[in-house]
GROMACS .gro file of C-alpha atoms in nm:
model
  418
    1UNK     CA    1  10.907  10.547  12.253
    2UNK     CA    2  11.112  10.866  12.246
    3UNK     CA    3  11.312  11.074  12.002
    4UNK     CA    4  11.688  11.100  12.038
    5UNK     CA    5  11.832  11.378  11.820
    6UNK     CA    6  12.188  11.305  11.708
    7UNK     CA    7  12.316  11.582  11.476
    8UNK     CA    8  12.611  11.458  11.275
    9UNK     CA    9  12.778  11.724  11.059
   10UNK     CA   10  12.996  11.464  10.890
   11UNK     CA   11  13.110  11.495  10.531
   12UNK     CA   12  13.363  11.215  10.494
   13UNK     CA   13  13.419  10.868  10.627
   14UNK     CA   14  13.769  10.918  10.762
   15UNK     CA   15  13.643  11.108  11.065
   16UNK     CA   16  13.369  10.861  11.153
   17UNK     CA   17  13.365  10.672  11.479
   18UNK     CA   18  13.412  10.297  11.466
   19UNK     CA   19  13.170  10.226  11.748
   20UNK     CA   20  12.952   9.928  11.664
   21UNK     CA   21  12.615  10.097  11.707
   22UNK     CA   22  12.693  10.458  11.607
   23UNK     CA   23  12.492  10.630  11.336
   24UNK     CA   24  12.707  10.725  11.040
   25UNK     CA   25  12.742  10.754  10.666
   26UNK     CA   26  13.021  10.648  10.439
   27UNK     CA   27  13.072  10.645  10.066
   28UNK     CA   28  13.074  10.334   9.850
   29UNK     CA   29  13.450  10.352   9.791
   30UNK     CA   30  13.520  10.296  10.160
   31UNK     CA   31  13.303   9.990  10.207
   32UNK     CA   32  13.432   9.638  10.221
   33UNK     CA   33  13.378   9.414   9.922
   34UNK     CA   34  13.069   9.200   9.877
   35UNK     CA   35  13.059   8.844   9.992
   36UNK     CA   36  13.282   8.618   9.787
   37UNK     CA   37  13.002   8.484   9.569
   38UNK     CA   38  12.857   8.745   9.328
   39UNK     CA   39  12.479   8.778   9.317
   40UNK     CA   40  12.316   8.703   8.980
   41UNK     CA   41  12.646   8.692   8.786
   42UNK     CA   42  12.463   8.675   8.452
   43UNK     CA   43  12.309   9.021   8.507
   44UNK     CA   44  12.534   9.321   8.424
   45UNK     CA   45  12.611   9.557   8.710
   46UNK     CA   46  12.487   9.916   8.685
   47UNK     CA   47  12.656  10.030   9.007
   48UNK     CA   48  13.007  10.141   8.920
   49UNK     CA   49  13.273  10.182   9.183
   50UNK     CA   50  13.450  10.517   9.219
   51UNK     CA   51  13.757  10.366   9.048
   52UNK     CA   52  13.549  10.307   8.734
   53UNK     CA   53  13.441  10.671   8.706
   54UNK     CA   54  13.661  10.927   8.533
   55UNK     CA   55  13.545  11.170   8.797
   56UNK     CA   56  13.491  11.058   9.159
   57UNK     CA   57  13.125  11.029   9.247
   58UNK     CA   58  13.032  11.301   9.498
   59UNK     CA   59  12.912  11.144   9.821
   60UNK     CA   60  12.595  11.250   9.998
   61UNK     CA   61  12.639  11.454  10.316
   62UNK     CA   62  12.471  11.339  10.635
   63UNK     CA   63  12.334  11.653  10.803
   64UNK     CA   64  12.176  11.475  11.099
   65UNK     CA   65  11.995  11.168  11.223
   66UNK     CA   66  11.724  11.124  11.485
   67UNK     CA   67  11.617  10.799  11.646
   68UNK     CA   68  11.262  10.714  11.750
   69UNK     CA   69  11.299  10.448  12.018
   70UNK     CA   70  11.036  10.176  12.033
   71UNK     CA   71  10.953   9.856  12.217
   72UNK     CA   72  10.850   9.629  11.929
   73UNK     CA   73  10.959   9.561  11.573
   74UNK     CA   74  10.886   9.836  11.322
   75UNK     CA   75  10.702   9.655  11.045
   76UNK     CA   76  10.569   9.939  10.827
   77UNK     CA   77  10.618  10.311  10.758
   78UNK     CA   78  10.437  10.574  10.554
   79UNK     CA   79  10.490  10.947  10.505
   80UNK     CA   80  10.172  11.145  10.440
   81UNK     CA   81  10.164  11.523  10.450
   82UNK     CA   82  10.303  11.655  10.777
   83UNK     CA   83  10.300  11.317  10.949
   84UNK     CA   84  10.496  10.994  10.968
   85UNK     CA   85  10.290  10.681  11.037
   86UNK     CA   86  10.434  10.355  11.160
   87UNK     CA   87  10.295  10.012  11.237
   88UNK     CA   88  10.452   9.767  11.479
   89UNK     CA   89  10.475   9.394  11.528
   90UNK     CA   90  10.242   9.431  11.830
   91UNK     CA   91   9.964   9.590  11.626
   92UNK     CA   92  10.021   9.950  11.738
   93UNK     CA   93   9.972  10.228  11.484
   94UNK     CA   94  10.156  10.547  11.573
   95UNK     CA   95  10.173  10.893  11.423
   96UNK     CA   96  10.456  11.144  11.446
   97UNK     CA   97  10.471  11.505  11.338
   98UNK     CA   98  10.752  11.532  11.085
   99UNK     CA   99  10.852  11.863  11.243
  100UNK     CA  100  11.043  11.700  11.526
  101UNK     CA  101  11.180  12.031  11.654
  102UNK     CA  102  10.838  12.166  11.747
  103UNK     CA  103  10.644  11.847  11.819
  104UNK     CA  104  10.624  11.631  12.128
  105UNK     CA  105  10.922  11.399  12.173
  106UNK     CA  106  10.694  11.104  12.236
  107UNK     CA  107  10.493  10.912  11.982
  108UNK     CA  108  10.116  10.900  11.976
  109UNK     CA  109   9.947  10.560  11.938
  110UNK     CA  110   9.645  10.650  11.730
  111UNK     CA  111   9.513  10.294  11.717
  112UNK     CA  112   9.578   9.945  11.851
  113UNK     CA  113   9.479   9.640  11.647
  114UNK     CA  114   9.514   9.265  11.637
  115UNK     CA  115   9.814   9.125  11.456
  116UNK     CA  116  10.132   9.288  11.329
  117UNK     CA  117  10.080   9.581  11.094
  118UNK     CA  118  10.249   9.471  10.770
  119UNK     CA  119  10.163   9.774  10.555
  120UNK     CA  120   9.973  10.102  10.573
  121UNK     CA  121   9.855  10.369  10.331
  122UNK     CA  122   9.681  10.700  10.390
  123UNK     CA  123   9.393  10.842  10.185
  124UNK     CA  124   9.270  11.182  10.302
  125UNK     CA  125   9.122  11.127  10.650
  126UNK     CA  126   9.136  10.747  10.625
  127UNK     CA  127   9.414  10.508  10.714
  128UNK     CA  128   9.423  10.158  10.562
  129UNK     CA  129   9.629   9.893  10.740
  130UNK     CA  130   9.724   9.536  10.644
  131UNK     CA  131   9.763   9.277  10.918
  132UNK     CA  132   9.913   8.942  10.994
  133UNK     CA  133   9.568   8.821  11.107
  134UNK     CA  134   9.456   8.819  10.739
  135UNK     CA  135   9.254   9.143  10.771
  136UNK     CA  136   9.260   9.487  10.614
  137UNK     CA  137   9.132   9.756  10.850
  138UNK     CA  138   9.006  10.105  10.774
  139UNK     CA  139   9.055  10.383  11.029
  140UNK     CA  140   8.915  10.734  11.029
  141UNK     CA  141   8.982  11.054  11.217
  142UNK     CA  142   8.776  11.371  11.230
  143UNK     CA  143   9.079  11.590  11.292
  144UNK     CA  144   9.412  11.492  11.138
  145UNK     CA  145   9.647  11.600  11.415
  146UNK     CA  146   9.918  11.412  11.600
  147UNK     CA  147   9.703  11.367  11.911
  148UNK     CA  148   9.384  11.260  11.734
  149UNK     CA  149   9.274  10.898  11.785
  150UNK     CA  150   9.164  10.692  11.488
  151UNK     CA  151   8.845  10.484  11.497
  152UNK     CA  152   8.816  10.157  11.309
  153UNK     CA  153   8.521  10.205  11.072
  154UNK     CA  154   8.555   9.883  10.870
  155UNK     CA  155   8.732   9.549  10.855
  156UNK     CA  156   8.772   9.402  10.508
  157UNK     CA  157   8.593   9.207  10.388
  158UNK     CA  158   8.297   9.392  10.538
  159UNK     CA  159   8.000   9.217  10.695
  160UNK     CA  160   7.785   9.307  10.392
  161UNK     CA  161   8.045   9.165  10.154
  162UNK     CA  162   8.071   8.842  10.353
  163UNK     CA  163   7.696   8.797  10.397
  164UNK     CA  164   7.613   8.855  10.030
  165UNK     CA  165   7.848   8.574   9.926
  166UNK     CA  166   7.751   8.313  10.186
  167UNK     CA  167   7.468   8.137  10.008
  168UNK     CA  168   7.611   8.069   9.663
  169UNK     CA  169   7.854   7.784   9.604
  170UNK     CA  170   8.023   7.976   9.319
  171UNK     CA  171   8.156   8.228   9.572
  172UNK     CA  172   8.366   7.964   9.750
  173UNK     CA  173   8.722   7.872   9.660
  174UNK     CA  174   8.944   7.601   9.801
  175UNK     CA  175   9.213   7.760  10.016
  176UNK     CA  176   9.373   7.438  10.133
  177UNK     CA  177   9.285   7.070  10.135
  178UNK     CA  178   8.930   7.014  10.264
  179UNK     CA  179   8.889   7.384  10.347
  180UNK     CA  180   8.700   7.648  10.149
  181UNK     CA  181   8.638   8.019  10.196
  182UNK     CA  182   8.455   8.291  10.006
  183UNK     CA  183   8.678   8.461   9.749
  184UNK     CA  184   8.657   8.798   9.924
  185UNK     CA  185   8.862   8.671  10.219
  186UNK     CA  186   9.237   8.675  10.251
  187UNK     CA  187   9.338   8.353  10.426
  188UNK     CA  188   9.697   8.443  10.517
  189UNK     CA  189   9.898   8.751  10.614
  190UNK     CA  190   9.815   9.062  10.411
  191UNK     CA  191  10.159   9.184  10.310
  192UNK     CA  192  10.113   9.492  10.091
  193UNK     CA  193   9.870   9.774  10.014
  194UNK     CA  194   9.847  10.037   9.740
  195UNK     CA  195   9.594  10.302   9.638
  196UNK     CA  196   9.514  10.397   9.280
  197UNK     CA  197   9.612  10.742   9.156
  198UNK     CA  198   9.253  10.870   9.171
  199UNK     CA  199   9.198  10.721   9.519
  200UNK     CA  200   8.902  10.511   9.409
  201UNK     CA  201   9.061  10.167   9.448
  202UNK     CA  202   9.261   9.988   9.717
  203UNK     CA  203   9.483   9.694   9.624
  204UNK     CA  204   9.586   9.432   9.880
  205UNK     CA  205   9.836   9.148   9.835
  206UNK     CA  206   9.875   8.846  10.058
  207UNK     CA  207  10.084   8.545  10.140
  208UNK     CA  208   9.778   8.344  10.029
  209UNK     CA  209   9.903   8.408   9.669
  210UNK     CA  210   9.617   8.641   9.580
  211UNK     CA  211   9.574   9.012   9.539
  212UNK     CA  212   9.239   9.182   9.571
  213UNK     CA  213   9.087   9.510   9.455
  214UNK     CA  214   8.851   9.705   9.681
  215UNK     CA  215   8.639  10.014   9.618
  216UNK     CA  216   8.736  10.282   9.868
  217UNK     CA  217   8.393  10.448   9.872
  218UNK     CA  218   8.208  10.150  10.025
  219UNK     CA  219   8.495   9.897  10.079
  220UNK     CA  220   8.338   9.639   9.848
  221UNK     CA  221   8.570   9.374   9.704
  222UNK     CA  222   8.553   9.404   9.325
  223UNK     CA  223   8.797   9.135   9.215
  224UNK     CA  224   9.029   8.870   9.353
  225UNK     CA  225   9.318   8.737   9.145
  226UNK     CA  226   9.339   8.383   9.276
  227UNK     CA  227   9.669   8.196   9.242
  228UNK     CA  228   9.828   8.508   9.102
  229UNK     CA  229  10.163   8.356   9.202
  230UNK     CA  230  10.293   8.014   9.297
  231UNK     CA  231  10.401   8.135   9.641
  232UNK     CA  232  10.342   8.420   9.885
  233UNK     CA  233  10.311   8.773   9.741
  234UNK     CA  234  10.543   9.008   9.927
  235UNK     CA  235  10.513   9.335   9.736
  236UNK     CA  236  10.272   9.531   9.516
  237UNK     CA  237  10.310   9.868   9.343
  238UNK     CA  238  10.094  10.065   9.098
  239UNK     CA  239  10.193  10.285   8.806
  240UNK     CA  240  10.006  10.601   8.714
  241UNK     CA  241   9.885  10.447   8.387
  242UNK     CA  242   9.720  10.149   8.553
  243UNK     CA  243   9.980   9.873   8.559
  244UNK     CA  244   9.998   9.657   8.872
  245UNK     CA  245  10.329   9.492   8.966
  246UNK     CA  246  10.343   9.205   9.215
  247UNK     CA  247  10.658   9.045   9.359
  248UNK     CA  248  10.655   8.700   9.513
  249UNK     CA  249  10.850   8.436   9.699
  250UNK     CA  250  10.821   8.232   9.376
  251UNK     CA  251  11.105   8.458   9.243
  252UNK     CA  252  10.877   8.619   8.985
  253UNK     CA  253  10.745   8.967   8.922
  254UNK     CA  254  10.413   8.978   8.740
  255UNK     CA  255  10.257   9.268   8.551
  256UNK     CA  256   9.880   9.312   8.547
  257UNK     CA  257   9.645   9.554   8.372
  258UNK     CA  258   9.275   9.625   8.382
  259UNK     CA  259   9.123   9.527   8.049
  260UNK     CA  260   8.906   9.774   7.867
  261UNK     CA  261   8.542   9.675   7.878
  262UNK     CA  262   8.516   9.407   8.145
  263UNK     CA  263   8.702   9.610   8.414
  264UNK     CA  264   8.891   9.298   8.522
  265UNK     CA  265   9.266   9.274   8.568
  266UNK     CA  266   9.458   9.014   8.374
  267UNK     CA  267   9.822   8.912   8.337
  268UNK     CA  268  10.030   9.115   8.091
  269UNK     CA  269  10.384   8.989   8.151
  270UNK     CA  270  10.603   8.785   8.384
  271UNK     CA  271  10.951   8.910   8.473
  272UNK     CA  272  11.190   8.631   8.568
  273UNK     CA  273  11.552   8.704   8.660
  274UNK     CA  274  11.575   8.686   9.039
  275UNK     CA  275  11.701   8.358   9.182
  276UNK     CA  276  11.532   8.392   9.521
  277UNK     CA  277  11.224   8.545   9.681
  278UNK     CA  278  11.130   8.896   9.567
  279UNK     CA  279  11.074   9.107   9.880
  280UNK     CA  280  11.034   9.465   9.757
  281UNK     CA  281  10.926   9.671   9.456
  282UNK     CA  282  10.941  10.043   9.379
  283UNK     CA  283  10.860  10.255   9.075
  284UNK     CA  284  11.017  10.575   8.948
  285UNK     CA  285  10.789  10.877   8.967
  286UNK     CA  286  10.692  10.851   8.600
  287UNK     CA  287  10.648  10.473   8.615
  288UNK     CA  288  10.909  10.407   8.347
  289UNK     CA  289  11.158  10.229   8.575
  290UNK     CA  290  11.084   9.941   8.813
  291UNK     CA  291  11.322   9.842   9.094
  292UNK     CA  292  11.300   9.498   9.255
  293UNK     CA  293  11.484   9.372   9.562
  294UNK     CA  294  11.525   9.008   9.660
  295UNK     CA  295  11.702   8.764   9.888
  296UNK     CA  296  11.974   8.730   9.621
  297UNK     CA  297  12.121   9.061   9.749
  298UNK     CA  298  12.063   9.240   9.418
  299UNK     CA  299  11.836   9.527   9.318
  300UNK     CA  300  11.730   9.470   8.959
  301UNK     CA  301  11.649   9.768   8.738
  302UNK     CA  302  11.378   9.724   8.474
  303UNK     CA  303  11.277   9.980   8.213
  304UNK     CA  304  10.966  10.013   8.002
  305UNK     CA  305  10.982   9.833   7.671
  306UNK     CA  306  10.854  10.111   7.445
  307UNK     CA  307  10.804   9.880   7.148
  308UNK     CA  308  10.589   9.645   7.354
  309UNK     CA  309  10.407   9.946   7.495
  310UNK     CA  310  10.299  10.050   7.146
  311UNK     CA  311  10.184   9.699   7.060
  312UNK     CA  312   9.938   9.453   7.204
  313UNK     CA  313  10.180   9.347   7.479
  314UNK     CA  314  10.110   9.658   7.679
  315UNK     CA  315  10.431   9.818   7.802
  316UNK     CA  316  10.596   9.557   8.022
  317UNK     CA  317  10.952   9.592   8.150
  318UNK     CA  318  11.288   9.471   8.021
  319UNK     CA  319  11.589   9.411   8.244
  320UNK     CA  320  11.865   9.674   8.229
  321UNK     CA  321  12.099   9.553   8.503
  322UNK     CA  322  12.160   9.518   8.877
  323UNK     CA  323  12.263   9.738   9.167
  324UNK     CA  324  12.503   9.551   9.394
  325UNK     CA  325  12.644   9.646   9.731
  326UNK     CA  326  12.429   9.493  10.004
  327UNK     CA  327  12.571   9.176  10.156
  328UNK     CA  328  12.238   9.026  10.262
  329UNK     CA  329  11.878   9.018  10.142
  330UNK     CA  330  11.709   9.335  10.016
  331UNK     CA  331  11.399   9.384  10.233
  332UNK     CA  332  11.259   9.723  10.129
  333UNK     CA  333  11.286   9.995   9.864
  334UNK     CA  334  11.176  10.357   9.833
  335UNK     CA  335  11.208  10.613   9.554
  336UNK     CA  336  11.221  10.992   9.593
  337UNK     CA  337  11.301  11.223   9.302
  338UNK     CA  338  11.593  11.058   9.120
  339UNK     CA  339  11.713  10.862   9.423
  340UNK     CA  340  11.657  10.497   9.511
  341UNK     CA  341  11.682  10.395   9.877
  342UNK     CA  342  11.732  10.031   9.975
  343UNK     CA  343  11.713   9.862  10.315
  344UNK     CA  344  11.868   9.525  10.386
  345UNK     CA  345  11.911   9.241  10.631
  346UNK     CA  346  12.274   9.362  10.652
  347UNK     CA  347  12.139   9.641  10.880
  348UNK     CA  348  12.221   9.923  10.635
  349UNK     CA  349  12.040  10.168  10.409
  350UNK     CA  350  12.196  10.258  10.075
  351UNK     CA  351  12.123  10.564   9.861
  352UNK     CA  352  12.158  10.525   9.483
  353UNK     CA  353  12.134  10.774   9.197
  354UNK     CA  354  12.113  10.707   8.825
  355UNK     CA  355  12.362  10.870   8.591
  356UNK     CA  356  12.441  10.877   8.223
  357UNK     CA  357  12.426  10.566   8.007
  358UNK     CA  358  12.211  10.385   8.264
  359UNK     CA  359  12.487  10.373   8.525
  360UNK     CA  360  12.412  10.416   8.895
  361UNK     CA  361  12.623  10.543   9.184
  362UNK     CA  362  12.592  10.448   9.548
  363UNK     CA  363  12.603  10.792   9.712
  364UNK     CA  364  12.583  10.677  10.073
  365UNK     CA  365  12.569  10.382  10.309
  366UNK     CA  366  12.373  10.471  10.623
  367UNK     CA  367  12.477  10.265  10.924
  368UNK     CA  368  12.331  10.269  11.273
  369UNK     CA  369  12.059  10.004  11.289
  370UNK     CA  370  12.149   9.693  11.488
  371UNK     CA  371  11.904   9.460  11.315
  372UNK     CA  372  11.764   9.423  10.959
  373UNK     CA  373  11.599   9.728  10.802
  374UNK     CA  374  11.239   9.621  10.737
  375UNK     CA  375  11.072   9.930  10.590
  376UNK     CA  376  11.161  10.261  10.426
  377UNK     CA  377  11.008  10.584  10.308
  378UNK     CA  378  11.164  10.906  10.185
  379UNK     CA  379  11.067  11.263  10.106
  380UNK     CA  380  11.217  11.588   9.985
  381UNK     CA  381  11.320  11.802  10.282
  382UNK     CA  382  11.150  12.132  10.208
  383UNK     CA  383  11.204  12.278  10.554
  384UNK     CA  384  11.571  12.229  10.630
  385UNK     CA  385  11.640  12.603  10.631
  386UNK     CA  386  11.982  12.702  10.767
  387UNK     CA  387  12.057  12.341  10.860
  388UNK     CA  388  12.161  12.285  10.498
  389UNK     CA  389  12.499  12.351  10.349
  390UNK     CA  390  12.355  12.600  10.107
  391UNK     CA  391  12.082  12.578   9.843
  392UNK     CA  392  12.340  12.586   9.561
  393UNK     CA  393  12.518  12.271   9.679
  394UNK     CA  394  12.243  12.019   9.619
  395UNK     CA  395  11.905  11.891   9.736
  396UNK     CA  396  11.809  11.782  10.086
  397UNK     CA  397  11.609  11.468  10.164
  398UNK     CA  398  11.467  11.289  10.466
  399UNK     CA  399  11.498  10.910  10.467
  400UNK     CA  400  11.291  10.717  10.723
  401UNK     CA  401  11.400  10.363  10.810
  402UNK     CA  402  11.229  10.113  11.039
  403UNK     CA  403  11.411   9.812  11.177
  404UNK     CA  404  11.375   9.491  11.371
  405UNK     CA  405  11.588   9.663  11.639
  406UNK     CA  406  11.260   9.848  11.726
  407UNK     CA  407  11.400  10.186  11.614
  408UNK     CA  408  11.293  10.433  11.347
  409UNK     CA  409  11.576  10.648  11.219
  410UNK     CA  410  11.525  10.977  11.038
  411UNK     CA  411  11.827  11.056  10.820
  412UNK     CA  412  11.868  11.406  10.680
  413UNK     CA  413  12.100  11.395  10.383
  414UNK     CA  414  12.215  11.648  10.126
  415UNK     CA  415  12.284  11.512   9.779
  416UNK     CA  416  12.516  11.721   9.560
  417UNK     CA  417  12.397  11.806   9.212
  418UNK     CA  418  12.542  11.574   8.945
   0.00000   0.00000   0.00000
């Protein structure tokens, strides 16, 4: 894997190359229309075209894009501190310095595991990874540098957790006809991970329709929500005030909350509006807005129901509308500041920003991947220096996209102030 810097000082679409695999940005007004059949026609659209605005929506500026070339599908990404972590379909876990100008132009495989890496999260000196082989692995390094190898210190469930549950029939659950397993085991691909705000708990979701809660201090499984959904769970996110959101192939989003007293999570609400599998979830920084992406090509926007929050219902979400623009399934979402980034099976990344009266604008369509965009992360670009167009013109961001074309692209964009 190597890094191919491709600075693109483009500011409009008219000057862009039409080469099939070039990296470029264009504004929403220049894109072709959606497929002939509208997605979720009963849901109002929040994404207004430039013709519907009294003032044209300022497009984001693409300041540059770099490509990290790989040899297997990029299945997961995570930004943590000064590093970018990625997991591959071959089980490799790599780390990159985010300062590409001063770092080595080759990636560093910090660990190799069994099964595709479906998700990863970082907690201090530990790295938690979710795998297609039904396992969650915990890795540790003594020196968090790009060249430091990670050692696997635990595989969840741990040996102690498994052994302590072996001899009691109440610890076994039926996972399929004529087959049982202890409740601490995932029995299908682990698809999503999340860490609580205080770092004390790890949440894992699986295609086995369960999600589990683990203590990060000793990796003990504290609870398993069995049959949480009617089909595979594809996404899981946490809010700062303790709500857990799960998205599933059963087309539902469910809201969970730990109950005071018994420390067990239970169902608070079920959000039903998607007409196909829910693939991705993301929360605004304050947890008041939930974004969900599905195979129906729409990103639904949900906002906290303040009246329910004050009552016994517990603050579940109500549907506000949909963001439309992608022509194929939404596969991943990421939120940074007031921006929403979406990756799709149409090979593009879109950048959205909310405006007044709950309207949203598509600021950019990032093109360059040759296969579906499988994972995303984004961060404020604090170190762009003189590469920017001036601090008064807007804010700079780095968007990281991983694709089934085996590439990771790093997009540096400047978003004008509203």
